[in-house]
Amino acid sequence: MMPRGYLLALVAAVLCFEAAAGDFNYGDAVDLSFLYLEAQRSGKLPADRRVKWRGDSGLKDGLAQGVNLVGGYYDAGDNVKFGLPMAFVTTILSWGAIDFKKEITDLNHMDKALKAIKWGTDYLIKAHPERNVLWAQVGDGASDHFCWQRPEDMSTPRTAYKLDESHPGSDLAGETAAALAAASIAFKSYNSSYSDLLLVHAKELFTFADTFRGLYDDSIPCAADFYSSSGYWDELLWAAAWLFRATGDEYYLKYTVDKAVSFGGTGWAMKEFSWDNKYAGVQVLLTKVLLEGRAAAYGSTLKQYQAKADYFACACLQKNDGFNINKTPGGLMYVREWNNMQYASAAAFLMAVYSVYLSDANAKLTCPDGVFEPKELLNFAQSQADYILGKNPNSISYLIGYGSKFPQKLHHRGSSIASIFTDPSPIGCVQGFDFWYHRPQGNPNVLHGALVGGPDKNDRFDDDRSEYEQTEPTLTACAPLLGLFSKLQSSVNGYRIPGSRGNPPPVKPEKESPNANAPVPVGAPVEFIHTITSTWMVSKESYYRHQVKIKNTSGKPISDLKLRLENLSGPIWGLSPTQQEGIYELPPWLRLLQPGSECVFIYIQEGPQAKVTVSSYH
């Protein structure tokens, strides 16, 4: 483990770094964003937590209802665990870890990304204890908002609310299915057994959402004043699109096609992507299927999805024949008054993703006002990121801890009250308002990596704790930044160690293994089960102990089994190298693998698991 003093020095170096406008180190911003997610954790915190002013909280969540709902994330500046935004955040974190996997890995942040996702998915699994039951919320927004207490002192009711067959919530169940399906993809290369578990829950929740239809806030009225749902059709399409990507099962693709018109997937053209409105995300996901040539008989419908994805992108670029997004004079996407930054960050993330899909397909964006290269979409994404980090009329970073000038009076309970480790006396409900909420000073705990609600439509920003529309940070605003900043650090700056200002080191070309593109034998008779059994840090580098179980599934003895390992960078045990680079065989004493029998090999390396395929066998 890294010495504490070294870690504090490193964090200080990150926090003191300030880039000139147009020359931002997005890698620094990525690490700060992870700190914010860690500060929002509910439950029993790990011993190696980096946010030292936070303590354990919500340890009895669900107890009164006879279910374990400890864990998950607090939504924003309050102490409620709202299911809909939390599930959306988990989906977006997973999407970033999937599509920007190389970028995040090269920044040495994949371990943090998976931990952030897992803090959400572990909770969502607990919230789904039965096939047609989903616990949707812990805490009541009204009573919570009457109190100003750090989460460690909560005295407000921790009532838990659930969805079931009599109280449906297709929007929340659908979003949770999407989150778990997306997370199953993110974890597949690292922990296949956990990935499989996530997929089981995702499939069950999709069936629940589709079979018992209804709005979740009709079933849970106390959620309506805080995260009211505009509909559930988009979440059903969203979940099906993610399940298709996770499984390849045509059933889910056909669902998005069959429901395209009736559910609005090919009818609604959007200028917003958010926790409540997933249509643009669905349309981009299904356009990827079309661009990859996997549309099969569904090409005509997927082209209609693509037309709506293009509408969103063209609107962001201001090239949509006047039907464009609104922007502040300083260039920030503006959707609505409360926490506008969440819409800007989500749109920027989606544009970065779509730029990759178009680029990979060697395609361009066709708008009413012209034809544009994929780079133009990434340029828009960068413009929003740069505005967030300081390239704005106020020359202020809206990402807390980035640069030397950022908001100090956040509308956030835990940040605005002295840490329980500094002042262990319980803070009462009204006492919190009297002594902490109304104080003119800045917050005693810096909420590193939080993205506040941001300025109004004229770029005006008031750093005031009571101006919650502008100074309250949210999970939904932060989550898109992890993938976005990682992509920009790669595309704009090249890879640099977070906290450094120097030029990136030269990139060494990867060696191509002989026969790397050789076809895998048809009907390969073994199954590979990947598991991470241990992880640790050495000088900021994350290392993983990968275990791969080889199981003979053919029903016949197998001899002379040879495996191809790609992207292997560390030591390996349990296999013997051959004369051919990248090709390994079973040890001499295990040249014959009986039907149903298993053997195991182990390797250690940074980042994602090696790719293991069958080279040959008898």
XYZ file of C-alpha atoms in Angstrom:
618
model
C 0.000 0.000 0.000
C 1.214 3.505 -0.773
C 2.522 5.410 2.282
C -0.058 7.883 3.583
C 2.320 10.815 3.459
C 3.130 10.141 -0.177
C -0.556 9.876 -1.023
C -1.333 13.194 0.667
C 1.539 14.845 -1.172
C 0.249 13.449 -4.454
C -3.281 14.695 -3.798
C -1.925 18.115 -2.879
C 0.022 18.221 -6.123
C -3.134 17.401 -8.050
C -5.199 19.997 -6.245
C -2.657 22.771 -6.737
C -2.309 22.146 -10.431
C -3.952 24.740 -12.652
C -3.990 24.512 -16.415
C -4.375 27.502 -18.641
C -7.645 27.633 -20.536
C -7.354 25.398 -23.566
C -4.497 23.428 -22.001
C -6.266 21.307 -19.409
C -4.909 18.114 -17.958
C -8.023 15.972 -18.098
C -6.212 13.140 -16.344
C -6.144 15.193 -13.138
C -9.870 15.783 -13.457
C -10.542 12.046 -13.794
C -8.922 11.254 -10.450
C -10.793 14.071 -8.738
C -14.091 12.726 -10.074
C -13.375 9.353 -8.479
C -12.845 11.130 -5.149
C -16.323 12.621 -5.374
C -17.894 9.214 -5.960
C -16.024 7.895 -2.932
C -17.341 10.795 -0.836
C -20.923 9.889 -1.789
C -20.692 6.304 -0.558
C -23.214 5.049 1.950
C -22.638 2.059 4.209
C -19.509 0.555 5.730
C -16.547 2.331 4.180
C -13.339 0.450 3.319
C -10.237 0.928 5.444
C -8.278 2.272 2.463
C -10.767 5.045 1.697
C -9.182 8.231 0.401
C -11.881 10.648 1.620
C -10.819 10.734 5.254
C -13.529 13.099 6.508
C -16.295 10.593 5.699
C -17.316 7.795 8.069
C -19.713 4.848 8.071
C -23.408 5.655 7.672
C -26.755 4.093 6.890
C -25.709 0.806 8.489
C -29.315 -0.128 9.334
C -30.827 0.706 5.960
C -33.554 -1.826 5.181
C -33.453 -3.399 8.638
C -37.018 -2.379 9.525
C -38.245 -3.933 6.276
C -36.291 -7.136 6.761
C -33.912 -6.564 3.850
C -30.243 -5.565 3.686
C -30.017 -2.238 1.852
C -26.694 -1.096 3.265
C -24.427 0.508 0.693
C -24.982 2.382 -2.527
C -24.618 6.103 -3.080
C -26.204 9.218 -1.667
C -27.829 11.111 -4.469
C -26.521 14.658 -4.162
C -26.234 17.078 -1.247
C -28.802 15.142 0.747
C -28.812 11.748 2.441
C -31.437 9.910 0.376
C -30.655 6.934 -1.839
C -32.839 7.486 -4.913
C -32.901 4.412 -7.146
C -33.475 6.001 -10.551
C -30.487 8.377 -10.646
C -28.266 5.821 -8.887
C -29.012 3.176 -11.504
C -28.443 5.677 -14.324
C -25.097 6.658 -12.817
C -24.104 2.979 -12.700
C -25.033 2.592 -16.370
C -23.002 5.619 -17.422
C -19.972 4.637 -15.345
C -20.092 1.205 -16.969
C -20.503 2.666 -20.461
C -17.387 4.750 -19.944
C -15.438 1.728 -18.678
C -16.523 -0.236 -21.760
C -16.070 2.220 -24.613
C -13.076 4.058 -23.121
C -11.488 0.998 -21.596
C -8.067 1.585 -23.110
C -8.066 5.255 -22.167
C -9.014 4.574 -18.548
C -6.567 1.685 -18.291
C -3.705 3.754 -19.705
C -4.410 6.358 -17.032
C -4.162 3.571 -14.408
C -7.738 4.201 -13.297
C -9.532 0.997 -14.272
C -9.292 -0.345 -10.736
C -11.025 2.779 -9.413
C -13.617 2.613 -12.184
C -14.558 -0.976 -11.398
C -14.722 -0.240 -7.684
C -16.991 2.732 -8.348
C -19.275 0.591 -10.487
C -19.266 -2.268 -8.001
C -20.231 0.005 -5.112
C -23.392 0.660 -7.113
C -24.024 -2.836 -8.481
C -23.517 -4.559 -5.119
C -26.301 -2.370 -3.768
C -28.561 -2.909 -6.796
C -28.194 -6.671 -6.402
C -29.249 -6.362 -2.748
C -32.202 -4.237 -3.862
C -33.417 -7.116 -6.068
C -33.869 -9.981 -3.576
C -36.750 -11.597 -5.493
C -37.631 -11.940 -9.154
C -40.405 -9.317 -9.187
C -39.264 -7.120 -6.313
C -36.999 -4.078 -6.504
C -36.305 -1.810 -3.551
C -36.438 1.633 -5.101
C -35.463 4.137 -2.431
C -34.125 4.525 1.097
C -35.071 7.669 2.990
C -37.776 10.229 2.351
C -36.811 13.394 0.542
C -39.263 15.625 2.402
C -38.171 14.682 5.930
C -34.519 14.548 4.872
C -34.657 18.061 3.461
C -36.059 19.417 6.722
C -32.783 18.465 8.388
C -29.186 19.520 7.763
C -27.069 16.649 9.082
C -23.980 14.837 7.913
C -24.805 11.246 6.895
C -23.005 9.828 9.932
C -25.556 11.595 12.208
C -28.787 10.960 10.306
C -31.837 11.075 12.585
C -34.440 11.211 9.806
C -36.546 8.136 8.931
C -34.753 5.595 6.747
C -37.938 4.186 5.303
C -37.372 1.886 2.345
C -39.792 1.719 -0.592
C -40.192 -1.166 -2.997
C -41.672 -2.032 -6.361
C -43.480 -5.312 -6.938
C -46.198 -6.785 -9.147
C -48.881 -4.638 -7.479
C -46.686 -1.542 -7.407
C -44.805 -1.517 -10.725
C -42.049 0.804 -11.869
C -40.960 -0.002 -15.408
C -38.749 3.062 -15.613
C -36.708 2.242 -12.516
C -36.674 -1.518 -13.089
C -35.699 -0.930 -16.721
C -32.887 1.457 -15.800
C -31.616 -0.977 -13.174
C -31.647 -3.763 -15.770
C -29.653 -1.528 -18.117
C -27.173 -0.710 -15.345
C -26.539 -4.342 -14.469
C -26.305 -5.389 -18.126
C -23.790 -2.635 -18.878
C -21.816 -3.471 -15.732
C -21.716 -7.137 -16.762
C -19.840 -6.081 -19.893
C -17.453 -3.879 -17.913
C -16.609 -6.739 -15.543
C -16.455 -9.532 -18.102
C -12.721 -9.141 -18.717
C -11.929 -8.962 -15.004
C -14.380 -11.114 -13.073
C -16.527 -13.295 -15.300
C -18.430 -14.921 -12.433
C -19.546 -11.526 -11.117
C -20.367 -10.503 -14.676
C -22.619 -13.541 -15.029
C -24.382 -12.726 -11.756
C -25.070 -9.180 -12.915
C -26.554 -10.498 -16.144
C -28.912 -12.838 -14.321
C -30.339 -9.930 -12.347
C -30.478 -7.723 -15.447
C -32.567 -10.241 -17.384
C -34.972 -10.789 -14.493
C -35.433 -7.055 -13.958
C -36.096 -6.438 -17.640
C -38.814 -9.088 -17.612
C -40.278 -7.538 -14.450
C -40.212 -4.059 -16.000
C -41.818 -5.199 -19.253
C -44.444 -7.519 -17.735
C -45.708 -5.223 -14.965
C -45.796 -1.784 -16.501
C -46.168 1.486 -14.696
C -44.387 4.612 -13.483
C -42.291 4.116 -10.396
C -43.334 7.436 -8.861
C -46.989 6.416 -9.125
C -46.072 3.480 -6.889
C -43.797 5.619 -4.691
C -45.399 9.092 -4.602
C -42.726 10.573 -2.298
C -40.208 10.266 -5.150
C -42.238 12.491 -7.463
C -41.076 15.803 -5.986
C -37.432 14.900 -6.503
C -37.030 12.520 -9.447
C -40.324 12.456 -11.257
C -40.352 10.189 -14.302
C -41.672 11.441 -17.630
C -42.309 7.900 -18.879
C -40.920 4.385 -19.031
C -40.834 3.548 -22.737
C -37.317 4.908 -23.121
C -36.048 2.817 -20.193
C -37.531 -0.372 -21.662
C -35.777 0.297 -24.981
C -32.596 1.324 -23.123
C -32.573 -1.905 -21.110
C -33.192 -4.036 -24.206
C -30.393 -2.274 -26.098
C -27.943 -2.907 -23.268
C -29.039 -6.513 -22.881
C -28.478 -7.060 -26.590
C -24.997 -5.615 -26.297
C -24.281 -7.754 -23.227
C -25.677 -11.033 -24.569
C -25.855 -10.804 -28.363
C -29.308 -12.380 -28.035
C -31.407 -11.287 -31.020
C -34.513 -11.307 -28.826
C -33.488 -7.992 -27.299
C -32.615 -6.385 -30.630
C -35.940 -7.504 -32.051
C -37.640 -5.942 -29.022
C -36.131 -2.537 -29.822
C -37.277 -2.909 -33.426
C -40.783 -4.176 -32.677
C -41.331 -1.392 -30.130
C -39.505 1.311 -32.089
C -42.642 3.154 -33.177
C -45.007 2.487 -30.262
C -42.367 3.345 -27.666
C -41.090 6.432 -29.473
C -37.596 5.153 -30.182
C -37.728 6.175 -33.830
C -40.250 8.955 -33.304
C -38.768 11.131 -30.596
C -35.936 13.428 -31.686
C -34.139 14.740 -28.621
C -31.915 17.597 -27.550
C -31.387 16.163 -24.074
C -29.836 13.021 -22.552
C -30.352 12.520 -18.831
C -31.374 10.280 -15.931
C -34.999 10.770 -17.024
C -34.658 10.790 -20.801
C -32.657 7.944 -22.374
C -33.875 8.190 -25.975
C -30.701 9.757 -27.385
C -28.638 7.084 -25.630
C -30.797 4.302 -27.082
C -30.511 5.801 -30.529
C -26.719 6.033 -30.356
C -26.403 2.472 -29.004
C -28.520 1.036 -31.807
C -26.702 3.128 -34.416
C -23.541 1.333 -33.319
C -25.198 -1.984 -34.244
C -26.030 -0.586 -37.682
C -22.557 0.893 -38.258
C -20.957 -2.429 -37.361
C -22.982 -4.210 -40.026
C -24.959 -6.300 -37.543
C -28.429 -4.990 -38.400
C -29.427 -8.112 -40.396
C -33.147 -7.866 -41.210
C -33.586 -4.847 -38.956
C -31.600 -2.380 -41.057
C -34.470 -0.111 -42.066
C -35.597 0.430 -38.462
C -32.049 0.918 -37.184
C -31.547 3.580 -39.845
C -34.509 5.401 -38.331
C -32.823 5.172 -34.945
C -29.671 6.565 -36.549
C -31.607 9.521 -37.977
C -32.655 10.476 -34.462
C -29.122 9.969 -33.113
C -27.903 12.297 -35.846
C -30.576 14.830 -34.878
C -29.166 14.958 -31.350
C -25.586 15.297 -32.572
C -26.458 17.948 -35.167
C -28.407 19.908 -32.545
C -25.347 19.923 -30.284
C -23.178 21.157 -33.153
C -25.693 23.919 -33.980
C -26.059 22.430 -37.467
C -29.653 21.242 -37.267
C -31.482 23.789 -39.423
C -32.268 25.954 -36.411
C -33.488 23.122 -34.178
C -30.435 23.280 -31.957
C -29.614 23.024 -28.280
C -29.626 26.208 -26.252
C -26.269 27.546 -25.109
C -25.190 30.241 -22.703
C -23.247 33.200 -24.142
C -20.106 31.485 -22.881
C -20.869 28.272 -24.779
C -22.337 25.936 -22.142
C -25.236 23.722 -23.175
C -28.281 24.976 -21.281
C -31.326 22.778 -20.640
C -32.945 23.908 -17.383
C -32.357 25.903 -14.238
C -31.769 23.131 -11.700
C -28.341 21.502 -11.982
C -27.829 22.265 -15.625
C -24.314 20.813 -15.567
C -25.720 17.280 -15.464
C -27.221 17.787 -18.923
C -24.057 19.325 -20.329
C -21.811 16.563 -19.007
C -24.159 13.806 -20.238
C -24.430 15.344 -23.704
C -20.656 15.769 -23.915
C -20.140 12.134 -22.937
C -22.673 10.901 -25.492
C -21.087 12.992 -28.232
C -17.658 11.568 -27.385
C -19.078 8.041 -27.581
C -20.833 8.715 -30.893
C -17.676 10.226 -32.349
C -15.890 6.935 -31.671
C -18.660 4.863 -33.269
C -18.604 7.011 -36.399
C -14.826 7.036 -36.571
C -14.571 3.251 -36.166
C -17.005 2.818 -39.057
C -15.203 5.438 -41.173
C -18.501 7.298 -41.308
C -19.462 10.963 -41.116
C -22.307 12.882 -39.534
C -24.833 14.226 -42.018
C -26.731 17.275 -40.781
C -29.177 19.654 -42.459
C -26.398 22.239 -42.445
C -23.590 20.061 -43.807
C -21.527 16.905 -43.421
C -19.098 16.680 -40.517
C -16.196 14.507 -39.446
C -16.417 12.553 -36.167
C -13.787 14.904 -34.766
C -16.385 17.678 -34.713
C -18.455 15.724 -32.201
C -15.423 15.315 -29.971
C -14.695 19.021 -30.319
C -18.144 19.779 -28.910
C -17.503 17.382 -26.033
C -14.203 19.128 -25.340
C -15.867 22.547 -25.374
C -18.191 21.476 -22.572
C -15.375 19.867 -20.599
C -13.230 22.979 -20.947
C -16.091 25.207 -19.811
C -16.450 23.014 -16.714
C -12.736 23.232 -15.933
C -12.374 26.988 -16.295
C -12.719 28.193 -19.871
C -15.796 30.277 -19.136
C -16.703 33.930 -18.556
C -16.153 33.587 -14.806
C -12.750 31.865 -15.194
C -13.818 29.459 -12.484
C -13.606 25.690 -12.366
C -16.976 24.161 -11.576
C -15.193 20.894 -10.740
C -14.282 21.223 -7.072
C -10.563 20.946 -6.404
C -9.468 21.563 -9.995
C -7.392 24.714 -10.391
C -7.088 27.484 -7.832
C -10.567 28.986 -8.180
C -13.667 26.882 -7.599
C -16.892 27.177 -5.548
C -16.451 27.045 -1.771
C -20.020 26.997 -0.385
C -21.525 23.845 -1.783
C -25.078 22.840 -0.976
C -23.928 19.533 0.476
C -24.539 18.345 4.024
C -21.426 16.259 4.607
C -19.094 18.789 3.041
C -20.584 21.785 4.867
C -20.383 20.328 8.413
C -17.191 19.535 10.297
C -16.111 15.922 9.905
C -17.278 13.502 12.579
C -13.600 12.756 13.181
C -12.999 16.444 13.945
C -16.200 17.081 15.887
C -17.650 13.757 17.077
C -20.620 15.373 18.852
C -23.864 14.533 17.016
C -25.246 17.379 14.905
C -28.988 17.779 15.423
C -31.519 18.348 12.682
C -32.092 22.058 13.338
C -28.621 22.590 14.770
C -27.163 21.814 11.369
C -29.048 24.719 9.827
C -28.265 27.118 12.673
C -24.545 26.472 12.956
C -23.485 25.176 9.548
C -25.920 25.853 6.726
C -26.205 29.597 7.384
C -22.538 30.273 8.152
C -20.891 32.607 5.627
C -17.616 30.687 5.467
C -16.738 28.071 2.909
C -17.328 24.389 3.556
C -14.859 22.843 6.026
C -14.508 19.664 3.920
C -13.474 20.105 0.306
C -15.655 17.834 -1.828
C -12.968 17.052 -4.396
C -14.261 16.141 -7.839
C -17.830 17.317 -7.307
C -19.437 19.047 -10.291
C -21.826 21.715 -9.040
C -25.076 22.676 -10.753
C -23.340 25.524 -12.525
C -24.269 28.978 -13.829
C -27.596 30.259 -15.142
C -28.482 30.802 -18.797
C -26.426 34.017 -18.827
C -23.308 32.418 -17.292
C -23.974 34.045 -13.916
C -22.972 31.974 -10.894
C -23.629 32.659 -7.227
C -21.400 30.742 -4.809
C -24.026 30.473 -2.093
C -25.067 27.371 -0.154
C -28.727 28.372 -0.371
C -28.612 28.576 -4.175
C -28.992 24.826 -4.534
C -29.801 25.026 -8.265
C -26.235 26.230 -8.807
C -24.155 24.909 -5.905
C -25.498 21.399 -5.298
C -23.397 18.613 -6.849
C -25.015 15.403 -8.079
C -23.960 11.894 -9.028
C -25.686 12.304 -12.384
C -23.480 15.279 -13.260
C -20.256 13.542 -12.231
C -20.649 10.069 -13.748
C -20.265 11.070 -17.436
C -17.025 12.920 -16.679
C -14.972 9.803 -15.967
C -15.234 8.437 -19.490
C -15.278 11.897 -21.071
C -12.118 13.188 -19.395
C -10.308 9.902 -20.036
C -11.139 10.110 -23.738
C -10.046 13.741 -23.949
C -6.783 13.085 -22.126
C -5.989 10.522 -24.805
C -7.261 12.382 -27.869
C -6.256 15.939 -26.992
C -3.250 15.683 -24.687
C -1.972 12.176 -25.164
C -1.372 10.157 -22.010
C 0.265 11.951 -19.101
C 0.634 10.983 -15.492
C -2.071 12.851 -13.539
C -0.532 15.887 -11.872
C 2.208 16.368 -14.492
C 2.535 19.244 -16.938
C 5.283 17.833 -19.106
C 5.059 16.355 -22.563
C 3.699 12.808 -22.743
C 6.320 10.085 -23.025
C 6.768 8.533 -26.451
C 4.402 5.658 -27.065
C 6.154 2.418 -27.886
C 4.497 0.440 -30.667
C 2.938 -2.776 -29.454
C 4.505 -5.989 -30.667
C 2.172 -8.102 -32.705
C 2.160 -11.735 -31.718
C 2.746 -14.211 -34.530
C -0.521 -15.613 -35.808
C -2.411 -13.110 -33.657
C -5.200 -13.073 -36.192
C -5.314 -16.816 -36.729
C -8.859 -18.178 -36.504
C -9.994 -19.981 -33.360
C -10.827 -23.608 -34.151
C -14.533 -24.116 -34.723
C -16.201 -25.905 -31.821
C -13.349 -25.301 -29.372
C -13.966 -27.930 -26.693
C -13.104 -25.982 -23.544
C -14.620 -23.206 -21.477
C -12.535 -20.465 -19.853
C -13.662 -18.984 -16.538
C -11.768 -15.831 -15.608
C -11.590 -14.531 -12.027
C -9.559 -11.857 -10.257
C -8.456 -13.363 -6.939
C -6.365 -10.495 -5.593
C -5.367 -6.897 -6.312
C -2.773 -4.551 -4.824
C -0.943 -1.298 -5.451
C 2.752 -0.732 -6.094
C 3.816 2.893 -6.629
C 0.377 3.914 -7.880
C 0.176 0.949 -10.261
C -2.681 -1.525 -9.770
C -1.782 -5.195 -10.165
C -4.198 -8.105 -10.453
C -3.871 -11.826 -9.835
C -5.887 -13.455 -12.602
C -7.042 -17.059 -12.304
C -8.273 -18.868 -15.408
C -10.079 -22.168 -15.062
C -10.004 -24.442 -18.131
C -12.907 -26.894 -18.296
C -13.295 -29.704 -20.844
C -16.875 -29.333 -22.126
C -16.546 -31.624 -25.158
C -17.520 -34.946 -23.587
C -14.304 -36.490 -24.936
C -10.671 -36.567 -23.741
C -8.551 -33.697 -25.089
C -4.824 -33.970 -25.682
C -2.130 -31.551 -26.798
C -4.249 -28.508 -25.943
C -2.438 -25.310 -26.899
C -3.649 -21.846 -25.944
C -2.964 -18.438 -27.428
C -2.544 -15.638 -24.856
C -2.697 -12.078 -26.149
C -1.960 -8.926 -24.147
C -0.098 -10.877 -21.480
C 2.465 -8.610 -19.800
C 3.240 -10.367 -16.501
C 4.434 -13.720 -15.142
C 2.368 -16.876 -15.607
C 2.106 -20.183 -13.702
C 0.404 -23.431 -14.689
C 1.162 -23.326 -18.419
C 4.339 -24.054 -20.325
C 5.571 -21.810 -23.138
C 6.117 -23.329 -26.573
C 8.587 -22.386 -29.290
C 5.912 -20.166 -30.814
C 5.542 -16.732 -29.253
C 2.272 -16.265 -27.397
C 1.381 -19.980 -27.531
C 1.255 -22.046 -24.317
C 0.483 -25.665 -23.528
C -0.572 -27.625 -20.468
C 2.274 -28.869 -18.234
C 3.822 -32.263 -19.146
C 1.994 -34.105 -16.390
C -1.381 -32.887 -17.678
C -1.268 -33.475 -21.405
C -4.644 -35.278 -21.328
C -7.743 -33.442 -20.087
C -10.606 -35.813 -19.325
C -14.289 -34.932 -20.039
C -15.676 -32.552 -17.403
C -12.294 -32.137 -15.706
C -10.711 -28.782 -14.952
C -7.292 -27.252 -14.527
C -6.166 -23.780 -13.547
C -3.434 -21.367 -14.526
C -2.563 -18.017 -12.968
C -0.890 -14.829 -14.143
C -0.233 -11.376 -12.726
C -0.326 -8.087 -14.570
C -1.702 -4.571 -14.641
C -5.014 -3.728 -16.238
C -7.381 -6.017 -18.100
C -7.048 -9.746 -18.385
C -5.191 -11.371 -21.226
C -7.224 -12.710 -24.111
C -7.194 -16.518 -24.018
C -8.220 -18.611 -27.023
C -7.644 -22.136 -28.268
C -4.794 -22.465 -30.749
C -4.991 -26.227 -31.387
C -5.914 -29.555 -29.789
C -6.449 -33.249 -30.493
